[in-house]
XYZ file of C-alpha atoms in Angstrom:
160
model
C -56.362 -65.705 -31.545
C -52.517 -66.834 -32.199
C -50.791 -67.839 -29.480
C -46.775 -66.729 -29.009
C -44.361 -68.873 -27.785
C -41.849 -66.841 -25.547
C -38.407 -68.670 -24.771
C -35.697 -67.873 -22.655
C -34.165 -65.611 -24.675
C -37.552 -63.029 -25.431
C -37.948 -63.106 -21.812
C -34.266 -61.621 -21.672
C -34.049 -59.175 -23.995
C -37.375 -57.923 -22.466
C -35.566 -57.370 -18.814
C -32.486 -55.792 -21.016
C -34.634 -53.123 -22.189
C -36.423 -52.209 -18.674
C -33.021 -52.056 -17.104
C -32.222 -50.075 -19.625
C -35.366 -47.640 -18.972
C -34.575 -47.165 -15.282
C -30.772 -46.686 -15.475
C -31.363 -43.376 -17.301
C -28.588 -41.118 -15.413
C -29.941 -37.562 -13.675
C -28.546 -34.881 -14.811
C -26.797 -32.832 -12.650
C -29.494 -29.536 -11.080
C -26.985 -26.250 -11.442
C -27.598 -23.422 -11.425
C -25.997 -19.758 -13.699
C -23.004 -19.902 -12.650
C -22.645 -23.772 -12.162
C -23.036 -24.113 -8.444
C -25.534 -26.535 -6.525
C -27.449 -25.783 -4.091
C -28.747 -27.582 -0.948
C -30.569 -26.401 2.595
C -29.587 -28.508 5.310
C -31.510 -28.762 9.038
C -30.214 -29.792 12.326
C -32.307 -28.741 15.615
C -33.213 -25.109 15.378
C -30.372 -24.342 12.663
C -30.405 -23.774 9.069
C -27.639 -23.848 6.939
C -27.424 -22.366 2.922
C -25.133 -24.683 0.744
C -23.936 -23.497 -2.446
C -20.807 -25.874 -4.374
C -18.998 -26.331 -7.276
C -15.848 -27.657 -8.081
C -12.827 -25.733 -6.720
C -10.212 -26.330 -4.476
C -11.754 -27.470 -1.256
C -12.470 -24.098 0.671
C -15.000 -23.876 2.911
C -16.565 -20.355 3.684
C -19.289 -19.558 6.815
C -21.202 -16.839 7.387
C -18.153 -14.886 5.383
C -15.418 -16.452 7.637
C -13.494 -18.922 7.497
C -13.791 -22.538 8.091
C -11.536 -22.461 11.202
C -12.521 -19.428 12.715
C -16.031 -19.659 12.586
C -15.807 -23.090 13.412
C -13.019 -23.328 16.110
C -13.723 -27.082 17.920
C -11.989 -29.917 15.742
C -15.141 -32.288 16.365
C -17.788 -29.215 14.342
C -14.535 -28.925 11.438
C -14.587 -33.069 11.512
C -18.274 -33.393 10.774
C -18.781 -31.183 8.510
C -16.199 -32.497 5.889
C -17.396 -35.911 6.187
C -19.545 -35.832 3.210
C -16.568 -35.255 1.747
C -14.444 -38.335 3.208
C -17.521 -39.973 2.667
C -17.554 -39.782 -1.455
C -13.889 -39.266 -1.644
C -14.287 -35.679 -3.174
C -12.087 -33.807 -0.362
C -10.470 -30.815 -1.568
C -12.416 -30.881 -5.008
C -15.179 -28.616 -3.585
C -15.476 -24.785 -2.218
C -18.426 -24.787 -0.579
C -19.677 -21.491 0.602
C -22.437 -21.171 3.033
C -24.284 -18.601 5.448
C -26.253 -20.545 9.005
C -28.395 -19.214 10.990
C -30.236 -20.514 13.907
C -29.220 -23.260 16.976
C -25.993 -23.463 18.241
C -22.380 -23.940 17.076
C -23.071 -27.987 17.429
C -26.292 -27.626 15.656
C -25.098 -25.437 12.934
C -22.239 -27.494 11.749
C -24.835 -30.382 12.175
C -27.163 -28.407 9.273
C -23.469 -27.186 7.157
C -22.871 -30.950 6.600
C -26.585 -31.708 5.708
C -26.777 -29.755 3.314
C -23.151 -30.233 2.359
C -24.546 -33.807 1.506
C -27.203 -32.548 -0.409
C -25.912 -30.471 -3.123
C -22.808 -33.211 -2.925
C -25.586 -35.429 -4.418
C -27.854 -32.440 -6.990
C -24.011 -32.014 -8.032
C -22.740 -35.971 -8.339
C -26.098 -37.748 -8.606
C -23.871 -41.089 -8.095
C -22.877 -40.432 -5.353
C -26.325 -40.601 -3.715
C -26.181 -44.359 -2.241
C -22.684 -43.684 -1.063
C -23.897 -40.361 1.166
C -27.889 -42.502 2.116
C -26.037 -45.724 3.154
C -23.880 -43.272 6.051
C -27.826 -41.247 7.020
C -25.984 -37.884 5.816
C -28.793 -37.331 4.030
C -31.787 -37.609 6.523
C -32.824 -34.719 8.008
C -31.949 -35.541 12.224
C -35.673 -34.728 13.264
C -34.336 -34.378 17.328
C -35.234 -30.767 18.218
C -35.451 -29.102 21.927
C -38.672 -30.471 23.962
C -41.145 -27.073 25.142
C -41.918 -25.828 28.620
C -44.677 -26.787 30.208
C -46.066 -24.954 32.324
C -46.244 -26.050 36.340
C -42.696 -26.697 35.746
C -38.908 -26.813 35.662
C -38.128 -27.483 32.593
C -39.808 -30.123 29.652
C -39.680 -31.850 32.425
C -38.376 -31.673 36.002
C -40.362 -30.269 38.247
C -39.684 -27.571 40.969
C -38.263 -28.847 44.192
C -40.920 -30.435 46.509
C -40.568 -29.612 50.147
C -43.227 -31.057 52.667
C -43.411 -28.197 54.691
């Protein structure tokens, strides 16, 4: 059985070969129209989001972003993934959102935009993941229990 001596140069070549194999670029996932699709969720709201390169228009349920989400905080929340990824005004967004209230819908749209951005540009995943935009916020409203007014609130107690 022949002995093979491995020097530092042999190990360096071995490590370079492994790093080349793991750093393969991931191809973007696009449909026939060149769009990337993702589903975002928050509370009871579910958003279906399509993004494609464009001047930066955001359409929600057939209406413009400013008319659907009137509060500036909600609009800022939706634009956060583009701000973090430094892609403001580079993508058009078309989405449909159902369920929940306006705050939950804005969170769902933000989650969907973040996921669609990572599918369109896989290099942005680490930036968006670090800010927590790819994590689905699993907090939902607690259900009402019987014998109680709400989930935990009791009826008013009266001694007499």
